[in-house]
Amino acid sequence: MAMATMMISRMMSLSPSSSSPASSSSTPLASQSLSAPSSRSSPTNLPLRTIPGTHGWPLVGPISDRLDYFWFQGQDTFFRSRMEKHKSTVFRTNVPPSFPFFLRVNPNVIAIVDCKSFAHLFDMEIVEKKDVLVGDFMPSVNFTGNSRVCAYLDTSEPKHAQLKNFAMDILKRGSKVWVTELIGNLDKFFDTIESDISKNGSSTYLSHLQKFIFNFLCKSLVGADPAVDADIANSATFTLDIWLALQLLPTTPIRVIQPLEEIFLHSYTYPFALVSGGYQKLYNFVEQHGKDVVQRGEKEFGLSKSDSIHNLLFVLGFNAYGGFSIFLPTLLAKIASDKTGLQARLREEVRKTSGSTATRLSFDSLKDMELVNSVVYETLRLNPPVALQYARARKDFQLTSHDSIFNIEKGELLCGYQPLAMRDGKIFDDPETFKPDRFVGNGKDLLSYLFWSNGPQTGSPSESNKQCAAKDYVTQSASLILARMFQRYDSISGDSSKITAIEKAK
């Protein structure tokens, strides 16, 4: 548990430095006045440029880049320094993992760190997404019941449509109880925080937050209350933390004591056996208590029981629970540490539109909370839960940045570093600064350039793309959390790990 908690805490604390920006080089809440930036509507007068950078000598180049990535520079400086060195937002490099312990993993990538180039990663006519969720490295399918779940399938694979439609159906049906379960379990979370502060003077809240996340997601997606199984209620978050950590550790910078991190965390694939018992309990729980969802997978989408359950667990555990566990502490820390008067503005907007009663909160009520929604979007812009987006060239094509055109060959792996792409000064004014009003009013037009969900915020998930099926649920859930917070409290203080003070609503 300590290893998993450390990894998640480190992922939450990762925020790009304030050095040079990348410019040196259908949601119900979003404006539809601009279409998503096209990867093929490029000016023809841009120069054709050879992609700068190199993969280096075999074995030596990847090892050197790996040490920079994990040890000497860290992830953000790794990409920034190469962008500056090559005077380009598109360049060749290597990303871990690599030799000597990952013999069948090719670390050679074309890195992309500007918003215009980034759009190519989601154009399914020119790229494919087969087995590239975390790059050329793919965790063992043992972690998902020997099944390649939807996240690893390309849109051209017949099963992708079945699984994507199943995921969207789960969310649609879960929307009937989503708000109720979110608010009810959120209030329990806040009650626990208040109790901790009363007893201890502060609350180290990650474990409480994860319990809230799992409980409301389980009720909404699986249709089952974890409380009916004491073992699941007590151990599910521990199991999911370990399950996530074992899959992602070879690719994740933790920045602990070196060289111990390199030796023990980044040099091996980890066996599923370490978490198999806990995962089987989760499987059994869904099989027994989520029968309605599982049967819909079988009868309406032609899936086997096994495929239905393993994909449901991946949506619940990897996509939703894992994503919220990284994003929500970042959002809470931004609000709790703010000294600019933002809390007073959020409080005023929430109470003006929804009063102080939880029953007045709904997805519809968020339409009148422009500032709340904008704060959520701006947090996702600066701190996307997933830093890297990958795609492999489906065919030869030309990739266009703001200032150049580059030839991409079929089979080459593209690696988009999202924190830099979302700091593109040619798109976002003062890109390194958190601006809570950035997406208010006419600022909603910028949502066409907000990529955090495997596509633009103005896009719509479908069986023909790889955009997160729960894209709108994520942003609206985060907005509901902020709204309920400022119904209950006049102010809140803390950071990404602790809440140190709260002032109840008068």
Coordinates of C-alpha atoms in Angstrom, one line a residue:
M1 CA 0.0 0.0 0.0
A2 CA 2.8 2.4 0.8
M3 CA 4.3 2.0 -2.7
A4 CA 1.0 2.6 -4.4
T5 CA 0.1 5.6 -2.2
M6 CA 3.6 7.0 -2.9
M7 CA 3.1 6.6 -6.6
I8 CA -0.3 8.3 -6.6
S9 CA 0.8 11.1 -4.4
R10 CA 3.8 11.7 -6.6
M11 CA 1.6 11.7 -9.7
M12 CA -0.6 14.3 -8.0
S13 CA 2.3 16.5 -7.1
L14 CA 3.7 16.5 -10.6
S15 CA 3.2 20.0 -12.1
P16 CA 5.2 21.5 -14.9
S17 CA 7.7 24.1 -14.0
S18 CA 7.3 27.7 -14.9
S19 CA 10.1 27.9 -17.3
S20 CA 9.8 28.7 -21.0
P21 CA 6.3 28.0 -22.5
A22 CA 5.7 25.8 -25.5
S23 CA 5.1 28.9 -27.6
S24 CA 8.8 29.4 -27.9
S25 CA 8.9 27.3 -30.4
S26 CA -20.3 17.7 -27.7
T27 CA -20.3 18.9 -24.1
P28 CA -23.5 20.5 -22.8
L29 CA -21.5 23.1 -21.1
A30 CA -19.1 24.1 -23.9
S31 CA -19.5 26.5 -26.7
Q32 CA -19.8 25.0 -30.1
S33 CA -18.8 28.1 -32.0
L34 CA -15.4 26.7 -32.9
S35 CA -14.8 23.3 -34.3
A36 CA -11.9 21.2 -33.0
P37 CA -8.6 22.1 -34.6
S38 CA -8.2 20.0 -37.7
S39 CA -5.0 18.1 -38.3
R40 CA -5.4 18.5 -42.0
S41 CA -6.5 22.1 -42.5
S42 CA -3.0 23.5 -42.6
P43 CA -1.5 26.5 -44.5
T44 CA 0.3 25.3 -47.6
N45 CA 3.0 27.9 -47.4
L46 CA 4.7 26.5 -44.3
P47 CA 8.2 25.1 -44.8
L48 CA 8.8 21.3 -45.0
R49 CA 11.3 20.5 -42.3
T50 CA 13.2 17.4 -41.3
I51 CA 12.2 16.3 -37.9
P52 CA 15.1 17.4 -35.6
G53 CA 16.6 15.2 -32.9
T54 CA 17.9 11.7 -32.8
H55 CA 17.2 8.4 -31.1
G56 CA 21.0 8.0 -30.6
W57 CA 23.1 4.9 -30.9
P58 CA 21.2 1.6 -30.3
L59 CA 21.1 0.8 -26.6
V60 CA 23.2 3.9 -25.6
G61 CA 20.7 6.6 -26.8
P62 CA 17.7 5.1 -25.0
I63 CA 19.6 4.5 -21.8
S64 CA 20.9 8.1 -21.8
D65 CA 17.3 9.5 -22.4
R66 CA 15.9 7.2 -19.8
L67 CA 18.3 8.5 -17.1
D68 CA 17.4 12.1 -18.1
Y69 CA 13.7 11.3 -18.1
F70 CA 13.6 9.6 -14.7
W71 CA 16.7 10.9 -12.9
F72 CA 18.7 13.9 -14.1
Q73 CA 16.0 16.1 -15.5
G74 CA 12.6 14.7 -14.8
Q75 CA 9.7 14.5 -17.2
D76 CA 8.9 18.2 -17.7
T77 CA 12.5 19.4 -18.1
F78 CA 13.2 16.4 -20.4
F79 CA 10.6 17.7 -23.0
R80 CA 11.2 21.4 -22.5
S81 CA 15.0 21.1 -22.8
R82 CA 14.8 19.2 -26.1
M83 CA 12.2 21.6 -27.5
E84 CA 14.5 24.5 -26.8
K85 CA 17.6 22.7 -28.0
H86 CA 16.0 21.8 -31.4
K87 CA 14.0 25.0 -31.7
S88 CA 11.1 22.9 -32.5
T89 CA 7.9 21.6 -30.9
V90 CA 8.3 18.3 -32.9
F91 CA 11.4 16.2 -32.4
R92 CA 12.8 12.7 -32.1
T93 CA 13.7 11.3 -28.7
N94 CA 13.3 8.1 -26.6
V95 CA 10.8 7.6 -23.8
P96 CA 11.1 4.8 -21.2
P97 CA 10.9 2.0 -20.6
S98 CA 13.7 0.5 -22.6
F99 CA 16.6 -1.9 -22.7
P100 CA 18.0 -3.8 -20.8
F101 CA 15.0 -5.3 -19.1
F102 CA 12.3 -4.4 -21.6
L103 CA 13.6 -6.3 -24.7
R104 CA 10.5 -6.0 -26.8
V105 CA 9.8 -2.4 -26.2
N106 CA 10.9 0.2 -28.7
P107 CA 11.4 3.6 -27.0
N108 CA 11.9 5.6 -30.2
V109 CA 9.2 8.3 -30.5
I110 CA 8.4 11.6 -32.3
A111 CA 7.6 13.9 -29.5
I112 CA 4.9 16.6 -29.9
V113 CA 4.6 19.5 -27.5
D114 CA 2.4 22.2 -29.2
C115 CA -1.3 22.3 -29.4
K116 CA -1.6 22.4 -33.2
S117 CA 0.5 19.3 -33.7
F118 CA -1.2 17.6 -30.8
A119 CA -4.5 17.4 -32.7
H120 CA -3.0 14.8 -35.1
L121 CA -3.0 12.3 -32.2
F122 CA -6.8 12.1 -32.4
D123 CA -7.3 11.9 -36.1
M124 CA -8.2 8.3 -36.6
E125 CA -7.8 8.5 -40.4
I126 CA -4.0 8.9 -40.0
V127 CA -3.2 7.3 -36.7
E128 CA -4.1 4.1 -34.8
K129 CA -4.3 3.4 -31.1
K130 CA -3.6 -0.3 -31.0
D131 CA -1.8 -1.3 -27.8
V132 CA -0.3 2.2 -27.3
L133 CA -2.1 3.4 -24.2
V134 CA 1.2 3.9 -22.4
G135 CA 3.5 3.9 -25.4
D136 CA 5.1 0.9 -26.9
F137 CA 5.1 -0.7 -23.5
M138 CA 1.9 -2.6 -22.6
P139 CA 1.3 -4.1 -19.2
S140 CA 0.5 -7.8 -19.1
V141 CA -3.1 -8.7 -20.1
N142 CA -3.1 -10.8 -17.0
F143 CA -4.1 -7.6 -15.2
T144 CA -7.3 -7.5 -17.2
G145 CA -8.3 -11.2 -17.2
N146 CA -6.2 -12.1 -20.3
S147 CA -8.4 -9.7 -22.2
R148 CA -7.3 -6.7 -24.3
V149 CA -9.8 -4.2 -22.9
C150 CA -11.2 -1.3 -25.0
A151 CA -8.5 1.2 -24.0
Y152 CA -5.9 -1.0 -25.9
L153 CA -8.0 -1.5 -29.0
D154 CA -7.9 0.5 -32.2
T155 CA -11.1 1.8 -33.7
S156 CA -10.6 -0.5 -36.7
E157 CA -10.9 -3.6 -34.5
P158 CA -14.4 -5.0 -34.6
K159 CA -14.6 -5.4 -30.9
H160 CA -13.8 -1.8 -30.2
A161 CA -17.3 -0.7 -31.2
Q162 CA -19.0 -3.3 -28.9
L163 CA -16.9 -2.3 -25.9
K164 CA -17.1 1.5 -26.5
N165 CA -20.8 1.4 -26.8
F166 CA -21.0 -0.8 -23.7
A167 CA -19.0 1.8 -21.8
M168 CA -21.2 4.6 -23.0
D169 CA -24.3 2.7 -22.1
I170 CA -23.0 2.1 -18.6
L171 CA -22.5 5.8 -18.1
K172 CA -25.9 6.7 -19.6
R173 CA -27.7 4.4 -17.3
G174 CA -25.6 5.4 -14.3
S175 CA -26.5 9.1 -14.9
K176 CA -29.9 8.4 -13.4
V177 CA -28.2 8.1 -9.9
W178 CA -24.9 9.8 -10.6
V179 CA -25.6 13.2 -9.0
T180 CA -27.4 11.7 -6.0
E181 CA -24.7 9.2 -5.3
L182 CA -21.9 11.8 -5.8
I183 CA -23.5 14.3 -3.5
G184 CA -24.4 11.8 -0.8
N185 CA -21.0 10.2 -0.7
L186 CA -19.3 13.6 -0.9
D187 CA -21.2 14.8 2.2
K188 CA -19.9 11.7 4.0
F189 CA -16.3 12.7 2.9
F190 CA -16.8 16.2 4.1
D191 CA -18.1 14.9 7.5
T192 CA -15.0 12.8 7.9
I193 CA -12.8 15.8 7.1
E194 CA -14.6 17.9 9.7
S195 CA -14.2 15.2 12.3
D196 CA -10.4 14.8 11.5
I197 CA -9.9 18.6 11.8
S198 CA -11.8 18.6 15.1
K199 CA -9.7 15.8 16.6
N200 CA -6.3 16.4 15.0
G201 CA -6.2 20.0 13.7
S202 CA -6.0 18.8 10.0
S203 CA -7.0 16.0 7.8
T204 CA -4.7 13.9 5.5
Y205 CA -7.5 13.2 3.2
L206 CA -6.3 11.0 0.2
S207 CA -7.6 7.7 1.7
H208 CA -11.0 9.4 2.6
L209 CA -11.2 10.9 -0.9
Q210 CA -10.5 7.5 -2.6
K211 CA -13.1 5.8 -0.5
F212 CA -15.6 8.5 -1.6
I213 CA -14.6 8.1 -5.3
F214 CA -14.9 4.3 -5.2
N215 CA -18.2 4.2 -3.4
F216 CA -20.0 6.7 -5.7
L217 CA -18.5 5.1 -8.8
C218 CA -19.4 1.6 -7.8
K219 CA -23.0 2.6 -7.1
S220 CA -23.3 4.6 -10.3
L221 CA -21.4 2.2 -12.7
V222 CA -21.9 -1.2 -11.2
G223 CA -25.2 -0.5 -9.5
A224 CA -24.0 -2.0 -6.3
D225 CA -23.2 -0.7 -2.8
P226 CA -19.7 -1.8 -1.6
A227 CA -21.2 -1.9 1.9
V228 CA -22.9 -5.2 1.1
D229 CA -19.5 -6.9 1.1
A230 CA -17.4 -5.9 4.0
D231 CA -14.2 -7.2 2.4
I232 CA -14.7 -5.0 -0.7
A233 CA -15.7 -2.0 1.4
N234 CA -12.5 -2.3 3.4
S235 CA -10.0 -3.4 0.8
A236 CA -11.1 -2.2 -2.7
T237 CA -9.2 1.1 -2.7
F238 CA -6.0 -0.7 -1.5
T239 CA -6.4 -3.3 -4.3
L240 CA -7.0 -0.7 -7.0
D241 CA -4.0 1.3 -5.9
I242 CA -1.7 -1.7 -6.1
W243 CA -3.3 -2.9 -9.4
L244 CA -2.7 0.5 -10.9
A245 CA 0.8 0.9 -9.5
L246 CA 2.0 -2.5 -10.8
Q247 CA 0.9 -1.7 -14.4
L248 CA 2.3 1.9 -14.5
L249 CA 5.4 1.9 -12.4
P250 CA 7.8 1.1 -15.3
T251 CA 6.7 4.3 -17.0
T252 CA 6.1 6.7 -14.1
P253 CA 8.6 9.2 -12.7
I254 CA 8.3 9.1 -8.9
R255 CA 11.4 11.1 -8.1
V256 CA 12.4 9.3 -4.9
I257 CA 16.0 8.5 -3.9
Q258 CA 18.1 7.5 -6.9
P259 CA 19.5 5.1 -7.9
L260 CA 17.0 3.1 -5.9
E261 CA 14.1 4.2 -8.1
E262 CA 15.8 3.1 -11.2
I263 CA 16.9 -0.2 -9.8
F264 CA 13.6 -1.2 -8.1
L265 CA 10.8 0.7 -9.8
H266 CA 11.7 1.2 -13.4
S267 CA 13.7 -1.9 -14.3
Y268 CA 11.1 -4.6 -14.2
T269 CA 7.6 -5.5 -15.2
Y270 CA 5.6 -6.6 -12.2
P271 CA 3.7 -9.8 -11.9
F272 CA -0.1 -9.8 -11.7
A273 CA 0.2 -12.5 -9.0
L274 CA 1.0 -9.7 -6.5
V275 CA -2.6 -8.4 -6.8
S276 CA -4.5 -11.4 -8.3
G277 CA -6.3 -12.3 -5.1
G278 CA -7.7 -8.8 -4.6
Y279 CA -8.6 -8.4 -8.3
Q280 CA -10.5 -11.7 -8.2
K281 CA -12.5 -10.4 -5.3
L282 CA -13.5 -7.4 -7.3
Y283 CA -14.4 -9.6 -10.2
N284 CA -16.5 -11.8 -8.0
F285 CA -18.2 -8.7 -6.5
V286 CA -19.2 -7.3 -9.9
E287 CA -20.3 -10.8 -11.0
Q288 CA -22.6 -11.2 -8.0
H289 CA -23.8 -7.7 -7.4
G290 CA -23.6 -6.1 -10.8
K291 CA -25.7 -8.7 -12.6
D292 CA -27.9 -6.2 -14.5
V293 CA -24.9 -4.4 -16.0
V294 CA -23.1 -7.7 -16.9
Q295 CA -26.2 -9.1 -18.5
R296 CA -26.6 -6.0 -20.6
G297 CA -23.1 -6.5 -21.8
E298 CA -24.0 -10.0 -22.9
K299 CA -27.5 -9.6 -24.3
E300 CA -27.3 -6.1 -25.8
F301 CA -23.7 -5.8 -26.9
G302 CA -22.7 -9.5 -27.6
L303 CA -20.0 -9.7 -25.0
S304 CA -19.0 -12.6 -22.9
K305 CA -19.5 -12.4 -19.2
S306 CA -15.8 -12.2 -18.7
D307 CA -15.3 -9.4 -21.2
S308 CA -18.1 -7.5 -19.7
I309 CA -16.7 -7.7 -16.2
H310 CA -13.1 -7.0 -17.0
N311 CA -14.0 -4.0 -19.2
L312 CA -16.3 -2.7 -16.5
L313 CA -13.5 -3.1 -13.9
F314 CA -11.1 -1.2 -16.2
V315 CA -13.6 1.7 -16.7
L316 CA -14.2 1.7 -12.9
G317 CA -10.7 1.2 -11.7
F318 CA -8.3 2.5 -14.3
N319 CA -10.2 5.2 -16.1
A320 CA -12.5 6.6 -13.4
Y321 CA -11.0 5.8 -10.0
G322 CA -7.4 6.2 -11.2
G323 CA -8.2 9.5 -13.0
F324 CA -10.2 11.0 -10.2
S325 CA -7.5 10.0 -7.6
I326 CA -5.0 12.2 -9.5
F327 CA -7.2 15.0 -10.7
L328 CA -9.4 15.8 -7.6
P329 CA -6.5 16.4 -5.2
T330 CA -5.0 18.8 -7.7
L331 CA -8.3 20.7 -8.0
L332 CA -8.9 20.8 -4.2
A333 CA -5.3 22.0 -3.7
K334 CA -5.7 24.8 -6.2
I335 CA -8.9 26.0 -4.4
A336 CA -7.7 25.5 -0.9
S337 CA -4.3 27.2 -1.4
D338 CA -5.7 30.2 -3.3
K339 CA -5.0 33.7 -1.9
T340 CA -6.6 35.8 -4.7
G341 CA -10.2 35.8 -3.5
L342 CA -11.3 33.1 -5.9
Q343 CA -13.1 31.2 -3.1
A344 CA -15.3 34.2 -2.4
R345 CA -16.2 34.5 -6.1
L346 CA -17.0 30.8 -6.4
R347 CA -19.1 30.9 -3.2
E348 CA -21.1 33.8 -4.5
E349 CA -21.7 32.1 -7.9
V350 CA -22.7 28.8 -6.4
R351 CA -25.1 30.3 -3.8
K352 CA -26.6 32.7 -6.3
T353 CA -27.5 29.9 -8.7
S354 CA -28.1 26.9 -6.3
G355 CA -28.6 28.3 -2.8
S356 CA -27.3 26.1 0.0
T357 CA -29.4 23.0 -0.6
A358 CA -27.8 19.9 -2.2
T359 CA -31.1 19.0 -3.9
R360 CA -30.8 22.1 -6.1
L361 CA -27.6 20.7 -7.6
S362 CA -27.8 18.9 -10.9
F363 CA -26.1 18.7 -14.2
D364 CA -28.5 21.3 -15.5
S365 CA -27.7 23.7 -12.6
L366 CA -24.0 23.8 -13.7
K367 CA -25.0 25.6 -16.9
D368 CA -25.3 28.8 -14.8
M369 CA -21.9 28.3 -13.0
E370 CA -19.5 29.7 -15.6
L371 CA -16.7 30.4 -13.1
V372 CA -17.0 26.9 -11.4
N373 CA -16.8 25.2 -14.8
S374 CA -13.9 27.4 -16.0
V375 CA -11.9 26.6 -12.9
V376 CA -12.3 22.9 -13.6
Y377 CA -11.2 23.3 -17.2
E378 CA -8.2 25.5 -16.3
T379 CA -7.1 22.9 -13.7
L380 CA -7.3 20.2 -16.4
R381 CA -5.4 22.4 -18.8
L382 CA -2.5 23.0 -16.5
N383 CA -2.5 19.6 -14.8
P384 CA -4.0 16.9 -17.1
P385 CA -4.4 13.6 -15.2
V386 CA -2.7 11.8 -18.1
A387 CA 0.5 13.6 -19.2
L388 CA 1.3 11.5 -22.3
Q389 CA -0.9 10.7 -25.3
Y390 CA 0.4 8.1 -27.8
A391 CA -0.6 7.2 -31.4
R392 CA 1.0 5.2 -34.2
A393 CA 1.0 6.5 -37.8
R394 CA -1.6 4.4 -39.7
K395 CA 0.0 5.6 -43.0
D396 CA 2.5 8.1 -44.3
F397 CA 1.2 11.7 -43.7
Q398 CA 2.3 15.2 -43.1
L399 CA 2.1 16.6 -39.6
T400 CA 1.7 20.4 -39.2
S401 CA 2.9 22.5 -36.3
H402 CA 2.5 26.3 -36.1
D403 CA 5.6 27.0 -38.2
S404 CA 6.6 23.8 -40.1
I405 CA 5.4 20.7 -41.8
F406 CA 7.0 17.3 -41.1
N407 CA 6.8 14.0 -42.9
I408 CA 5.6 11.1 -40.7
E409 CA 6.1 7.5 -41.9
K410 CA 3.7 4.7 -41.4
G411 CA 4.4 2.8 -38.1
E412 CA 6.2 5.7 -36.3
L413 CA 5.1 6.2 -32.7
L414 CA 4.0 9.7 -31.8
C415 CA 4.2 10.9 -28.2
G416 CA 2.3 14.0 -27.2
Y417 CA 3.4 15.6 -23.9
Q418 CA 0.2 17.2 -22.8
P419 CA 1.3 19.6 -20.1
L420 CA 3.4 21.5 -22.7
A421 CA 0.9 21.3 -25.5
M422 CA -1.7 22.9 -23.1
R423 CA 0.8 25.7 -22.4
D424 CA 1.0 26.7 -26.1
G425 CA 1.3 30.5 -26.1
K426 CA 0.0 30.7 -29.7
I427 CA -3.3 29.4 -28.4
F428 CA -3.5 30.4 -24.7
D429 CA -2.7 33.9 -23.4
D430 CA -0.2 33.9 -20.5
P431 CA -0.1 30.1 -20.8
E432 CA 1.9 29.3 -17.6
T433 CA -0.6 31.2 -15.3
F434 CA -3.7 29.8 -13.7
K435 CA -6.5 32.0 -14.9
P436 CA -9.8 31.0 -13.3
D437 CA -11.8 33.0 -15.9
R438 CA -10.0 31.7 -18.9
F439 CA -13.0 29.7 -20.2
V440 CA -15.8 32.2 -19.2
G441 CA -17.9 33.9 -21.8
N442 CA -16.1 34.1 -25.2
G443 CA -13.3 32.0 -23.5
K444 CA -15.5 29.0 -24.1
D445 CA -14.2 29.0 -27.7
L446 CA -10.8 27.8 -26.3
L447 CA -12.5 24.5 -25.2
S448 CA -11.8 23.4 -28.8
Y449 CA -8.1 23.4 -27.9
L450 CA -8.5 21.8 -24.4
F451 CA -7.2 18.3 -24.9
W452 CA -7.2 16.1 -21.8
S453 CA -9.6 13.3 -22.7
N454 CA -8.0 11.8 -25.8
G455 CA -9.7 14.5 -27.8
P456 CA -10.9 18.1 -27.6
Q457 CA -13.4 19.2 -24.9
T458 CA -15.9 20.1 -27.6
G459 CA -15.6 16.6 -29.1
S460 CA -18.1 13.8 -28.5
P461 CA -17.1 10.2 -27.6
S462 CA -18.2 7.6 -30.1
E463 CA -17.3 4.1 -31.3
S464 CA -15.3 5.7 -34.1
N465 CA -12.9 7.6 -31.9
K466 CA -10.9 7.0 -28.7
Q467 CA -12.2 10.0 -26.7
C468 CA -12.9 9.2 -23.1
A469 CA -16.5 7.9 -22.8
A470 CA -16.8 9.8 -19.5
K471 CA -15.4 13.1 -20.6
D472 CA -18.4 15.2 -19.6
Y473 CA -19.0 13.2 -16.5
V474 CA -15.6 14.0 -15.2
T475 CA -15.8 17.8 -15.7
Q476 CA -19.4 18.0 -14.5
S477 CA -18.6 15.8 -11.4
A478 CA -15.7 18.1 -10.5
S479 CA -17.9 21.1 -10.9
L480 CA -20.6 19.5 -8.7
I481 CA -17.9 18.8 -6.0
L482 CA -16.9 22.5 -6.1
A483 CA -20.5 23.6 -6.0
R484 CA -21.3 21.4 -3.0
M485 CA -18.1 22.5 -1.2
F486 CA -19.2 26.2 -1.4
Q487 CA -22.7 25.4 -0.3
R488 CA -21.3 23.8 2.9
Y489 CA -18.3 26.1 3.5
D490 CA -17.4 29.8 3.3
S491 CA -13.7 28.9 3.0
I492 CA -11.3 26.0 3.0
S493 CA -7.5 25.8 3.5
G494 CA -5.0 23.2 2.6
D495 CA -3.0 21.6 -0.1
S496 CA -2.9 18.4 -2.2
S497 CA -2.5 16.1 0.8
K498 CA -4.1 18.0 3.8
I499 CA -7.1 20.1 4.6
T500 CA -6.0 22.3 7.5
A501 CA -9.0 24.5 8.1
I502 CA -12.6 25.0 7.1
E503 CA -15.1 27.7 7.8
K504 CA -18.7 26.5 7.7
A505 CA -21.3 28.4 5.8
K506 CA -23.0 31.1 7.8

